[in-house]
């Protein structure tokens, strides 16, 4: 029981971090048609900026300043690099963000080195919130959950209840009409890109000290975020939330339970003492295949239902 | 009048002659390794460009077919050595890799080529991640992180060839490289090659004419996987080991970068990119730790400013050359000025990057560094000042010389058009 509760809790936490990344990416993707390969790189930059700022100033200034920096950087990338590439088409844009991810990883290595940096959980939050069945739960994890849920609520109300949200949603589907009504659509794009990157930056600030701040963190998380937005459906915040939680919880459950998949194969008549390829199948566990499941889901979704769970149009 | 294809034939003869004498001129072991790698990279790059350049399909996972074919080849060679499998000459083993690539290409291509554009790119990414994951799970076939070891010396073949010495492997790669390049070139000339271009440019219209775009993309994908598999087999023969990194995202990224920098719009572009990037990788990665940063920046710069790649930049001058070659000479001063200012900017920027890399990666407190043959202390102030000054001066110069270069190109084009018209 306690394993279930804790893996559920950790799964939700991981899922909410994924959501912080996916929410910005799905808005950017459905608005501009650009799959931003460098989105997870902005998440990484958030973590590194937070580390750098927290060295002299502490965690709290970093929590505010790092996402703003990342957001401004993202907006600048959109304005001065992505927009000129736009005239060469979507494939060129995709290639540009792919190259950008490559460059950001190398620049991070250039400035902070190849080994992980010691970006730690702030001591004031690194205390036990509650202990249950002999397992501790730190205040910091509750804090992460609070921040990510807060951002989801703010984003949801901002998009559905405010005038700015209305313009953004209209720009998703009817950019020409929005432009005809006198709004500066390219500027809307730029700020959406910037805010999306800032959200990824927030995820970096609050997640970097738990997941580890190192140059490989972007490439590890990046493809999973693609899975989230495809499964959730383009431009659907609710879909992104559900897909994030689904992947987060499934992943954590599969790893913490680590069921053997032998019973399934034994139904197919595989002996336990099998040899060759069957021996690999017999020893398979859910933990071993957990990293593969999201990509299987991605491929199946793109082939069978390209609009995702809650999307309204195809990828 | 000229005979059709005479130019291609003479270029081909020249290339073949060069491939034969090249190892006789530069006969160091390292150079031979680099040349073998280049040959494999050329086949793989040309195969990749069948998708990206000719078919308009951007794949982030084409190394899957390269790597899987490599695994199959390694197992086949091991099987032949143990006499579990009937013998076939190692000279022909690239065909086994090609067939393996074709098999996986047909299988995976059927589902992934149903969509084009971004969806195709994402599906290819998904398959790349799946393949990488499987290499670590299916130990029986992939042998986990260790990979599969093999031995290319199976038994003596024609003329006493054993593939023991590297030089014999070089010639094997060279022969297959020429065959594959010719085959892929001829493919672009077939009706299928033209249909592939049409599906890239205007799929809707192709459907109206009555073609099945999915089937055209599927065929292009399968054939491309065949040649990628051929390259993968040669890779297995060359290094006698196939590891999980050969199917991974990194390998796919490198080939994508090579092809794009070389130029996707011209048949020779990928060849150019493969030669250039393999050479630079071999010789620069030892000198500079920042080599991948430079590669990434070159790639991003190409995407932003020269989407045609190097081949595109060269071919821009072709109309001028044909109409009036003397106009090219008139552009030389503008080119020299642009080149000079770029060089100043580059020296400054590279200096900054090298010093920054040195400070962040060096473990000891030793900050002494040799840059451009000058011994200096990276913790000092003045080297940074000099580099910043050079970079700024170069950038300022570039902002003047590049518009002038564009202007001189425009004038030359204009005059070339007039020369043709008159």
XYZ file of C-alpha atoms in Angstrom:
737
model
C 0.000 0.000 0.000
C 2.693 2.492 0.937
C 4.547 1.683 -2.271
C 1.388 2.488 -4.174
C 0.825 5.792 -2.393
C 4.403 6.920 -2.755
C 4.795 5.963 -6.381
C 1.474 7.677 -7.068
C 2.699 10.811 -5.331
C 6.075 10.754 -7.094
C 4.376 10.016 -10.392
C 2.064 13.003 -9.983
C 5.053 15.174 -9.099
C 7.027 14.030 -12.143
C 3.909 14.418 -14.262
C 3.409 17.997 -13.087
C 7.026 18.809 -14.011
C 6.385 17.322 -17.451
C 3.254 19.427 -17.661
C 5.205 22.647 -17.000
C 7.324 21.789 -20.040
C 4.485 20.450 -22.166
C 2.078 23.354 -21.599
C 4.413 25.856 -23.255
C 5.440 23.457 -25.999
C 1.896 22.530 -26.966
C 0.861 26.193 -27.235
C 3.913 26.993 -29.353
C 3.435 23.940 -31.559
C -0.229 24.494 -32.253
C 0.224 28.234 -32.766
C 3.243 28.306 -35.065
C 3.399 24.705 -36.241
C 6.956 24.583 -34.907
C 7.971 21.556 -32.944
C 10.486 23.251 -30.673
C 13.257 20.696 -30.300
C 15.100 23.075 -27.976
C 12.242 23.325 -25.475
C 13.888 20.976 -22.997
C 17.112 22.949 -23.454
C 15.322 25.954 -21.963
C 14.373 23.704 -19.061
C 18.072 22.910 -18.648
C 19.007 26.589 -18.866
C 16.473 27.302 -16.124
C 18.217 24.848 -13.831
C 21.693 26.198 -14.602
C 20.624 29.836 -14.259
C 18.995 28.992 -10.930
C 22.191 27.323 -9.782
C 24.262 30.347 -10.787
C 21.898 32.869 -9.177
C 21.385 30.831 -6.027
C 25.127 30.691 -5.381
C 25.375 34.314 -4.157
C 21.697 35.201 -3.630
C 19.963 32.035 -2.493
C 17.039 30.028 -3.856
C 14.176 32.524 -3.699
C 15.651 35.239 -5.948
C 16.636 32.444 -8.343
C 13.054 31.157 -8.440
C 11.920 34.550 -9.755
C 14.903 35.658 -11.841
C 15.888 32.452 -13.642
C 12.527 31.864 -15.408
C 12.375 35.533 -16.433
C 15.855 35.298 -17.928
C 14.939 32.095 -19.766
C 11.721 33.670 -21.011
C 13.503 36.765 -22.368
C 16.080 34.527 -24.022
C 13.291 32.444 -25.582
C 11.499 35.532 -26.884
C 14.775 36.804 -28.355
C 15.377 33.461 -30.068
C 11.908 33.607 -31.610
C 12.260 37.224 -32.718
C 15.798 37.218 -34.105
C 16.423 33.638 -35.206
C 13.265 31.591 -35.658
C 11.235 34.268 -37.430
C 13.778 34.757 -40.258
C 13.914 30.966 -40.713
C 10.108 30.793 -40.970
C 10.168 31.736 -44.672
C 12.098 28.518 -45.451
C 9.219 26.386 -44.121
C 8.431 24.105 -41.192
C 11.198 21.597 -41.855
C 13.783 24.396 -41.712
C 12.284 25.623 -38.426
C 12.437 22.137 -36.990
C 16.068 21.854 -38.125
C 16.851 25.211 -36.574
C 15.491 24.273 -33.145
C 17.292 20.927 -33.420
C 20.582 22.750 -34.068
C 19.788 25.178 -31.258
C 19.357 22.294 -28.794
C 22.719 20.950 -29.926
C 24.399 24.357 -29.467
C 22.798 25.049 -26.066
C 24.049 21.720 -24.741
C 27.584 22.538 -25.884
C 27.444 26.086 -24.497
C 26.275 24.725 -21.138
C 29.256 22.379 -21.167
C 31.518 25.260 -22.068
C 30.374 27.436 -19.171
C 29.577 24.923 -16.423
C 31.600 21.880 -17.447
C 30.577 18.324 -18.334
C 29.974 17.071 -14.804
C 26.783 17.811 -12.821
C 26.832 21.054 -10.842
C 25.970 20.971 -7.109
C 22.551 22.656 -7.368
C 20.877 21.570 -4.146
C 17.459 21.782 -2.583
C 17.362 24.898 -0.336
C 18.021 23.834 3.298
C 14.949 25.717 4.572
C 12.711 23.390 2.508
C 14.783 20.256 2.869
C 12.951 19.104 5.998
C 10.539 16.262 6.497
C 6.945 17.283 5.998
C 5.476 13.985 7.103
C 6.692 10.499 7.642
C 4.439 7.587 6.910
C 5.157 3.881 7.104
C 8.822 4.697 7.676
C 9.219 6.792 4.511
C 9.963 10.510 4.711
C 8.393 13.104 2.527
C 10.187 16.457 2.283
C 8.564 19.882 2.305
C 10.347 20.620 -0.980
C 8.335 17.995 -2.845
C 5.095 19.481 -1.543
C 6.405 22.885 -2.590
C 7.104 21.605 -6.116
C 3.602 20.245 -6.327
C 2.145 23.510 -5.049
C 4.056 25.605 -7.624
C 3.165 23.405 -10.563
C -0.497 23.137 -9.619
C -0.553 26.904 -9.052
C 0.869 27.513 -12.511
C -1.622 25.145 -14.093
C -4.529 26.960 -12.437
C -3.141 30.385 -13.356
C -2.511 29.297 -16.945
C -5.947 27.757 -17.285
C -7.739 30.836 -15.989
C -5.426 33.157 -17.895
C -6.229 31.424 -21.169
C -9.954 30.951 -20.663
C -10.994 34.004 -18.644
C -8.813 36.923 -19.722
C -8.677 39.054 -22.828
C -5.048 38.119 -23.498
C -5.983 34.465 -23.279
C -8.784 35.039 -25.749
C -6.390 36.612 -28.257
C -3.910 33.763 -27.820
C -6.587 31.125 -28.333
C -7.907 32.977 -31.354
C -4.377 33.221 -32.785
C -4.125 29.443 -32.538
C -6.982 28.849 -34.916
C -7.596 32.077 -36.827
C -4.336 34.051 -37.050
C -5.446 36.053 -40.109
C -8.694 37.117 -38.497
C -6.875 38.173 -35.331
C -4.436 40.189 -37.433
C -7.294 41.812 -39.322
C -8.793 42.939 -36.011
C -5.634 44.940 -35.394
C -3.621 42.652 -33.148
C 0.076 42.165 -33.739
C 0.077 38.384 -34.242
C 3.884 38.040 -34.610
C 4.208 39.764 -31.251
C 1.656 37.372 -29.738
C 3.760 34.515 -31.128
C 6.941 35.976 -29.676
C 5.521 36.379 -26.186
C 3.835 32.996 -26.224
C 7.196 31.507 -27.167
C 8.861 33.502 -24.392
C 6.296 32.544 -21.748
C 6.437 28.912 -22.852
C 10.201 28.951 -22.415
C 9.827 30.685 -19.043
C 7.501 27.867 -17.885
C 10.141 25.359 -18.967
C 12.581 27.504 -16.991
C 10.369 27.238 -13.870
C 10.397 23.471 -14.270
C 14.186 23.641 -14.473
C 14.449 25.756 -11.323
C 12.259 23.520 -9.178
C 13.185 20.227 -10.860
C 16.905 20.684 -11.472
C 17.864 20.171 -7.857
C 15.846 16.955 -7.570
C 16.557 15.388 -10.977
C 20.191 16.564 -11.144
C 21.582 19.523 -13.082
C 23.854 18.218 -15.836
C 24.364 18.773 -19.582
C 22.476 15.595 -20.504
C 19.233 16.564 -18.752
C 17.702 18.197 -21.821
C 18.134 15.253 -24.168
C 16.748 12.907 -21.521
C 13.527 14.811 -20.996
C 13.012 16.389 -24.424
C 11.591 13.429 -26.338
C 9.247 12.539 -23.436
C 7.720 16.013 -23.641
C 7.035 15.438 -27.349
C 5.199 12.283 -26.370
C 3.105 14.257 -23.890
C 1.964 16.877 -26.361
C 1.213 14.355 -29.094
C -0.729 12.056 -26.775
C -2.556 14.956 -25.119
C -3.462 16.573 -28.423
C -2.147 19.741 -30.027
C -2.958 22.965 -28.247
C -4.976 21.261 -25.524
C -3.825 22.239 -22.029
C -6.158 19.724 -20.407
C -4.859 17.017 -22.696
C -1.271 17.940 -21.862
C -2.102 17.735 -18.140
C -3.721 14.317 -18.401
C -0.990 12.932 -20.660
C 1.727 14.270 -18.314
C 0.109 12.674 -15.282
C -0.514 9.446 -17.177
C 3.102 9.112 -18.259
C 4.473 10.252 -14.910
C 2.373 7.812 -12.872
C 2.748 4.870 -15.288
C 6.506 5.354 -15.370
C 6.837 5.503 -11.583
C 4.501 2.554 -10.989
C 6.303 0.398 -13.540
C 9.663 1.092 -11.956
C 8.711 0.835 -8.280
C 6.650 -2.358 -8.680
C 8.943 -3.899 -11.302
C 6.572 -6.787 -12.093
C 7.984 -9.649 -14.090
C 6.369 -10.003 -17.487
C 6.894 -13.768 -17.371
C 3.219 -14.606 -16.683
C 2.237 -13.017 -19.997
C 4.842 -14.971 -21.921
C 4.019 -18.200 -20.076
C 0.473 -17.867 -21.396
C 2.048 -17.917 -24.843
C 3.785 -21.154 -23.967
C 7.275 -19.862 -23.192
C 9.244 -22.055 -20.783
C 11.059 -20.416 -17.869
C 14.283 -22.162 -18.873
C 14.040 -20.942 -22.468
C 17.162 -20.029 -24.391
C 18.117 -17.374 -26.892
C 15.753 -14.500 -27.459
C 13.090 -16.117 -25.273
C 15.437 -15.917 -22.279
C 15.431 -12.142 -22.652
C 11.635 -12.118 -22.768
C 11.334 -14.310 -19.676
C 13.544 -11.994 -17.655
C 11.712 -8.827 -18.798
C 10.157 -6.685 -16.094
C 7.903 -3.644 -16.257
C 10.780 -1.538 -14.959
C 12.936 -2.522 -17.926
C 10.324 -1.669 -20.532
C 9.086 1.483 -18.760
C 11.419 3.807 -20.704
C 10.137 2.349 -23.983
C 6.419 2.678 -23.322
C 6.177 6.448 -23.980
C 7.778 6.087 -27.410
C 5.556 3.173 -28.296
C 2.632 5.371 -27.305
C 4.025 8.205 -29.476
C 4.365 6.036 -32.571
C 0.971 4.388 -32.126
C -0.741 7.704 -31.470
C 0.776 9.397 -34.521
C -0.294 6.521 -36.728
C -3.713 5.703 -35.307
C -4.991 8.962 -33.867
C -2.780 11.899 -34.933
C -4.945 14.417 -33.115
C -4.165 12.907 -29.737
C -6.586 12.320 -26.896
C -8.098 15.796 -26.692
C -6.803 17.573 -29.762
C -8.999 19.050 -32.454
C -6.624 18.738 -35.394
C -3.857 16.464 -36.624
C -0.160 16.928 -35.951
C 28.135 17.911 -79.811
C 28.740 16.193 -76.517
C 27.592 12.708 -75.799
C 24.845 12.566 -73.122
C 26.357 11.641 -69.755
C 29.920 12.272 -70.992
C 30.552 14.844 -68.274
C 29.310 12.488 -65.545
C 31.406 9.650 -66.939
C 34.587 11.720 -66.994
C 33.956 13.023 -63.455
C 33.332 9.447 -62.336
C 36.552 8.186 -63.956
C 38.497 10.966 -62.269
C 36.995 10.098 -58.859
C 37.757 6.393 -59.283
C 41.369 7.148 -60.244
C 41.669 9.411 -57.207
C 40.246 6.725 -54.897
C 42.795 4.199 -56.190
C 45.885 6.380 -55.808
C 44.867 8.234 -52.645
C 46.139 5.567 -50.187
C 49.410 5.426 -52.130
C 50.005 9.155 -51.604
C 48.946 9.460 -47.962
C 49.771 6.097 -46.459
C 49.695 6.730 -42.716
C 47.494 4.390 -40.712
C 45.403 7.238 -39.330
C 44.785 8.737 -42.760
C 43.649 5.336 -44.014
C 41.182 4.999 -41.115
C 39.823 8.461 -41.846
C 39.431 7.659 -45.548
C 37.567 4.442 -44.750
C 35.246 6.334 -42.395
C 34.699 8.944 -45.084
C 33.668 6.313 -47.603
C 31.085 4.877 -45.208
C 29.858 8.370 -44.345
C 29.412 9.173 -48.055
C 27.173 6.146 -48.646
C 25.147 6.859 -45.524
C 24.866 10.569 -46.358
C 23.687 9.873 -49.909
C 21.135 7.402 -48.545
C 19.925 9.961 -46.028
C 19.571 12.572 -48.738
C 17.262 10.264 -50.688
C 14.874 11.028 -47.837
C 15.681 14.611 -46.861
C 16.723 16.180 -50.143
C 14.913 14.163 -52.758
C 11.872 12.998 -50.801
C 11.434 15.924 -48.405
C 11.310 13.628 -45.358
C 13.254 14.794 -42.305
C 14.240 11.770 -40.248
C 15.752 11.915 -36.782
C 16.267 8.176 -36.710
C 17.860 6.970 -39.918
C 20.770 5.463 -37.987
C 18.307 2.743 -36.901
C 18.719 1.055 -40.313
C 22.459 1.720 -40.384
C 22.916 0.201 -36.922
C 20.504 -2.748 -37.218
C 22.167 -3.763 -40.481
C 25.509 -3.508 -38.714
C 24.299 -5.906 -36.008
C 22.967 -8.373 -38.583
C 26.253 -8.226 -40.499
C 28.291 -8.844 -37.366
C 26.129 -11.867 -36.506
C 26.355 -13.219 -40.053
C 30.144 -12.928 -40.025
C 30.316 -14.619 -36.633
C 27.954 -17.326 -37.874
C 30.155 -17.938 -40.911
C 33.250 -18.169 -38.734
C 31.532 -20.800 -36.522
C 30.264 -22.539 -39.669
C 26.664 -22.144 -38.431
C 25.914 -20.285 -41.630
C 26.926 -21.136 -45.191
C 30.003 -19.258 -46.355
C 29.833 -16.173 -48.507
C 32.736 -13.856 -49.358
C 33.161 -10.884 -47.048
C 33.479 -8.770 -50.203
C 29.775 -9.357 -50.789
C 28.666 -9.033 -47.188
C 27.560 -5.382 -47.589
C 24.659 -6.824 -49.580
C 23.573 -8.721 -46.465
C 23.549 -5.415 -44.593
C 21.663 -3.791 -47.424
C 18.996 -6.492 -47.385
C 18.734 -6.189 -43.594
C 18.306 -2.415 -43.927
C 15.730 -2.951 -46.665
C 13.813 -5.413 -44.485
C 13.571 -3.013 -41.527
C 12.942 -0.125 -43.901
C 9.977 -1.880 -45.516
C 8.621 -2.912 -42.119
C 8.968 0.385 -40.245
C 8.640 2.533 -43.344
C 5.145 1.235 -44.011
C 3.825 2.850 -40.845
C 6.082 5.896 -40.660
C 5.711 7.114 -44.257
C 1.933 7.332 -43.983
C 2.547 10.875 -42.790
C 4.984 13.481 -44.082
C 6.473 16.627 -42.552
C 6.611 17.094 -38.796
C 4.599 13.941 -38.027
C 7.089 11.844 -39.992
C 9.970 13.483 -38.127
C 8.368 12.691 -34.764
C 7.614 9.082 -35.715
C 11.243 8.648 -36.767
C 12.316 10.068 -33.416
C 10.024 7.607 -31.637
C 11.485 4.653 -33.538
C 15.021 5.867 -32.814
C 14.290 5.910 -29.081
C 12.569 2.515 -29.287
C 15.539 0.980 -31.095
C 18.002 2.395 -28.566
C 15.871 1.033 -25.740
C 15.623 -2.413 -27.352
C 19.397 -2.708 -27.767
C 19.657 -2.624 -23.987
C 16.803 -5.109 -23.393
C 17.208 -7.795 -26.068
C 20.593 -9.031 -24.863
C 20.409 -12.115 -27.089
C 20.788 -10.104 -30.261
C 22.303 -6.755 -29.229
C 24.392 -7.859 -26.250
C 23.462 -4.756 -24.225
C 25.983 -1.996 -23.699
C 28.906 -4.171 -24.761
C 27.719 -4.560 -28.306
C 28.623 -7.329 -30.718
C 32.242 -8.119 -31.481
C 33.152 -9.672 -34.819
C 36.115 -10.631 -36.989
C 36.238 -9.723 -40.672
C 38.993 -12.262 -41.463
C 36.720 -15.209 -42.218
C 38.859 -16.977 -44.834
C 41.041 -16.149 -47.789
C 39.122 -14.881 -50.800
C 39.985 -14.127 -54.436
C 43.575 -12.976 -55.087
C 44.534 -13.757 -51.501
C 42.315 -11.027 -50.001
C 41.761 -11.665 -46.294
C 40.624 -8.226 -45.077
C 43.289 -8.461 -42.405
C 45.184 -5.316 -43.472
C 43.260 -2.035 -43.297
C 44.228 -1.163 -46.859
C 42.131 -4.048 -48.189
C 39.149 -2.810 -46.195
C 39.703 0.655 -47.615
C 39.480 -0.678 -51.158
C 36.393 -2.713 -50.260
C 34.726 0.448 -48.953
C 35.894 2.461 -51.966
C 34.459 -0.068 -54.427
C 31.106 -0.238 -52.646
C 31.060 3.535 -52.250
C 31.414 3.993 -56.008
C 28.802 1.324 -56.788
C 26.323 2.751 -54.259
C 26.879 6.342 -55.407
C 26.329 5.423 -59.046
C 23.222 3.406 -58.173
C 21.768 6.255 -56.134
C 22.608 8.768 -58.848
C 20.878 6.649 -61.466
C 17.876 6.301 -59.152
C 17.405 10.071 -59.205
C 17.094 9.810 -62.991
C 14.348 7.219 -62.994
C 10.620 8.037 -63.085
C 10.556 6.949 -59.433
C 13.221 9.566 -58.591
C 11.152 12.251 -60.274
C 7.977 11.128 -58.501
C 9.832 11.313 -55.210
C 10.714 14.948 -55.936
C 7.123 15.634 -56.933
C 5.787 14.167 -53.692
C 8.209 16.412 -51.815
C 7.150 19.561 -53.656
C 3.423 19.138 -54.122
C 1.865 15.970 -52.702
C -1.686 17.147 -53.323
C -1.119 17.567 -57.031
C 0.581 14.165 -57.210
C -2.534 12.618 -55.702
C -4.713 14.342 -58.269
C -2.600 12.896 -61.073
C -3.374 9.493 -59.618
C -0.292 8.499 -57.671
C -0.331 7.113 -54.172
C 1.953 9.457 -52.190
C 2.274 6.990 -49.336
C 3.554 4.319 -51.708
C 6.109 6.667 -53.294
C 7.396 7.748 -49.870
C 7.454 4.134 -48.693
C 9.520 3.062 -51.703
C 11.943 5.972 -51.231
C 12.229 5.142 -47.545
C 12.886 1.445 -48.194
C 15.521 2.091 -50.847
C 17.187 4.655 -48.635
C 17.230 2.109 -45.810
C 18.856 -0.395 -48.152
C 21.797 1.938 -48.767
C 21.942 2.958 -45.101
C 22.156 -0.760 -44.285
C 24.946 -1.178 -46.820
C 26.889 1.560 -45.054
C 26.141 -0.055 -41.692
C 27.516 -3.397 -42.903
C 30.711 -1.712 -44.086
C 30.946 -0.024 -40.694
C 30.719 -3.434 -38.997
C 33.446 -4.800 -41.291
C 35.601 -1.719 -40.784
C 35.632 -1.472 -36.987
C 34.714 -5.138 -36.236
C 32.329 -4.019 -33.501
C 28.727 -2.788 -33.443
C 27.497 -1.003 -30.324
C 24.166 0.461 -29.192
C 25.331 3.975 -30.117
C 25.185 3.087 -33.837
C 21.370 2.998 -33.794
C 21.043 6.013 -31.509
C 19.960 9.597 -31.812
C 23.560 10.848 -31.838
C 24.467 8.898 -34.968
C 21.293 10.082 -36.685
C 22.034 13.670 -35.688
C 25.558 13.546 -37.113
C 24.388 12.270 -40.485
C 21.634 14.882 -40.607
C 24.135 17.649 -39.864
C 26.584 16.319 -42.473
C 23.994 16.172 -45.207
C 22.525 19.562 -44.424
C 25.882 21.330 -44.293
C 26.879 19.684 -47.575
C 23.625 20.695 -49.203
C 20.432 18.764 -49.782
C 19.510 20.307 -53.113
C 22.333 18.846 -55.187
C 23.383 15.232 -55.612
C 27.029 15.957 -54.719
C 26.091 17.980 -51.615
C 25.978 15.042 -49.161
C 29.301 13.760 -50.535
C 30.840 17.163 -49.881
C 29.365 17.281 -46.376
C 30.448 13.741 -45.523
C 34.040 14.367 -46.628
C 34.292 17.743 -44.921
C 32.707 16.788 -41.589
C 34.516 13.435 -41.295
C 37.850 15.124 -41.979
C 37.178 17.981 -39.581
C 35.935 15.540 -36.949
C 39.059 13.406 -37.292
C 41.535 16.251 -37.131
C 39.788 18.906 -35.026
C 38.264 16.804 -32.251
C 41.771 16.153 -30.928
C 42.806 19.786 -31.085
C 39.701 21.450 -29.718
C 37.265 20.259 -27.041
C 34.751 22.724 -28.469
C 34.554 20.964 -31.847
C 30.905 19.967 -31.414
C 29.997 23.537 -30.522
C 31.557 24.747 -33.759
C 29.763 22.025 -35.690
C 26.441 23.018 -34.119
C 27.039 26.686 -34.865
C 27.973 25.959 -38.487
C 24.773 23.926 -38.794
C 22.564 26.629 -37.252
C 24.275 29.245 -39.410
C 23.571 27.164 -42.513
C 19.902 26.732 -41.580
C 19.526 30.480 -41.054
C 21.554 31.936 -43.892
C 22.321 29.256 -46.489
C 19.550 26.629 -46.553
C 21.057 25.189 -49.722
C 24.199 24.144 -47.879
C 27.701 24.339 -49.307
C 26.610 22.814 -52.603
C 23.879 25.448 -52.818
C 26.410 28.231 -52.231
C 28.688 26.845 -54.936
C 25.873 26.253 -57.419
C 24.703 29.853 -56.958
C 27.698 30.842 -59.062
C 27.071 28.316 -61.798
C 24.867 30.551 -63.996
C 27.525 33.273 -63.882
C 30.271 30.801 -64.743
C 28.331 29.528 -67.715
C 27.398 32.934 -69.085
C 30.602 34.862 -68.516
C 33.424 33.355 -66.441
C 35.300 36.659 -66.276
C 32.508 38.055 -64.083
C 33.583 35.647 -61.339
C 36.980 37.321 -61.277
C 35.312 40.668 -60.799
C 33.700 39.349 -57.600
C 37.083 38.330 -56.188
C 37.836 41.585 -54.301
C 34.424 41.481 -52.564
C 35.064 37.836 -51.653
C 38.536 38.633 -50.347
C 37.183 41.446 -48.161
C 34.390 39.262 -46.741
C 36.836 36.430 -46.138
C 39.322 38.713 -44.372
C 36.783 40.222 -41.984
C 35.275 36.776 -41.276
C 38.731 35.466 -40.449
C 39.334 38.262 -37.929
C 35.946 37.632 -36.299
C 36.545 33.876 -36.245
C 39.985 34.192 -34.645
C 38.477 36.327 -31.896
C 35.427 34.109 -31.282
C 37.384 30.851 -31.385
C 39.862 32.320 -28.918
C 37.049 33.218 -26.523
C 35.401 29.793 -26.817
C 38.668 27.938 -26.352
C 39.577 29.915 -23.240
C 36.094 29.521 -21.751
C 36.140 25.768 -22.421
C 39.615 25.500 -20.979
C 38.648 27.251 -17.753
C 35.472 25.219 -17.211
C 36.782 21.762 -18.063
C 40.282 21.858 -16.643
C 40.394 20.095 -13.305
C 43.603 21.490 -11.894
C 44.226 25.126 -11.058
C 46.570 25.278 -13.989
C 45.361 28.059 -16.283
C 48.296 28.128 -18.684
C 47.092 27.495 -22.216
C 48.599 27.519 -25.660
C 46.342 29.328 -28.109
C 47.325 29.880 -31.756
C 50.841 28.843 -30.782
C 51.059 31.547 -28.101
C 51.481 30.500 -24.490
C 49.154 32.504 -22.288
C 47.271 32.411 -19.010
C 43.515 31.958 -19.485
C 42.878 33.603 -16.103
C 44.563 36.808 -17.271
C 42.608 39.787 -18.482
C 44.458 40.734 -21.643
C 43.887 37.593 -23.781
C 40.155 38.060 -23.281
C 40.415 41.725 -24.178
C 42.342 40.952 -27.368
C 39.861 38.256 -28.408
C 36.821 40.430 -27.680
C 38.420 43.264 -29.646
C 39.166 40.953 -32.589
C 35.646 39.497 -32.531
C 34.037 42.944 -32.373
C 36.261 44.386 -35.091
C 35.609 41.357 -37.291
C 31.847 41.527 -36.740
C 31.835 45.247 -37.552
C 33.867 44.565 -40.685
C 31.528 41.726 -41.711
C 28.515 44.008 -41.405
C 30.149 46.163 -44.113
C 31.690 43.531 -46.373
C 28.794 41.061 -46.599
C 26.239 43.509 -48.021
C 28.903 44.556 -50.508
C 29.466 40.914 -51.458
C 25.725 40.434 -51.968
C 25.676 43.574 -54.100
C 28.573 42.382 -56.245
C 26.874 39.003 -56.677
C 23.683 40.759 -57.735
C 25.566 42.859 -60.304
C 27.376 39.827 -61.684
C 24.092 37.895 -61.978
C 22.495 40.847 -63.737
C 25.322 41.105 -66.246
C 25.360 37.347 -66.764
C 21.652 37.483 -67.611
C 22.272 40.291 -70.050
C 25.111 38.332 -71.654
C 22.809 35.340 -72.118
C 20.039 37.508 -73.537
C 22.247 39.219 -76.106
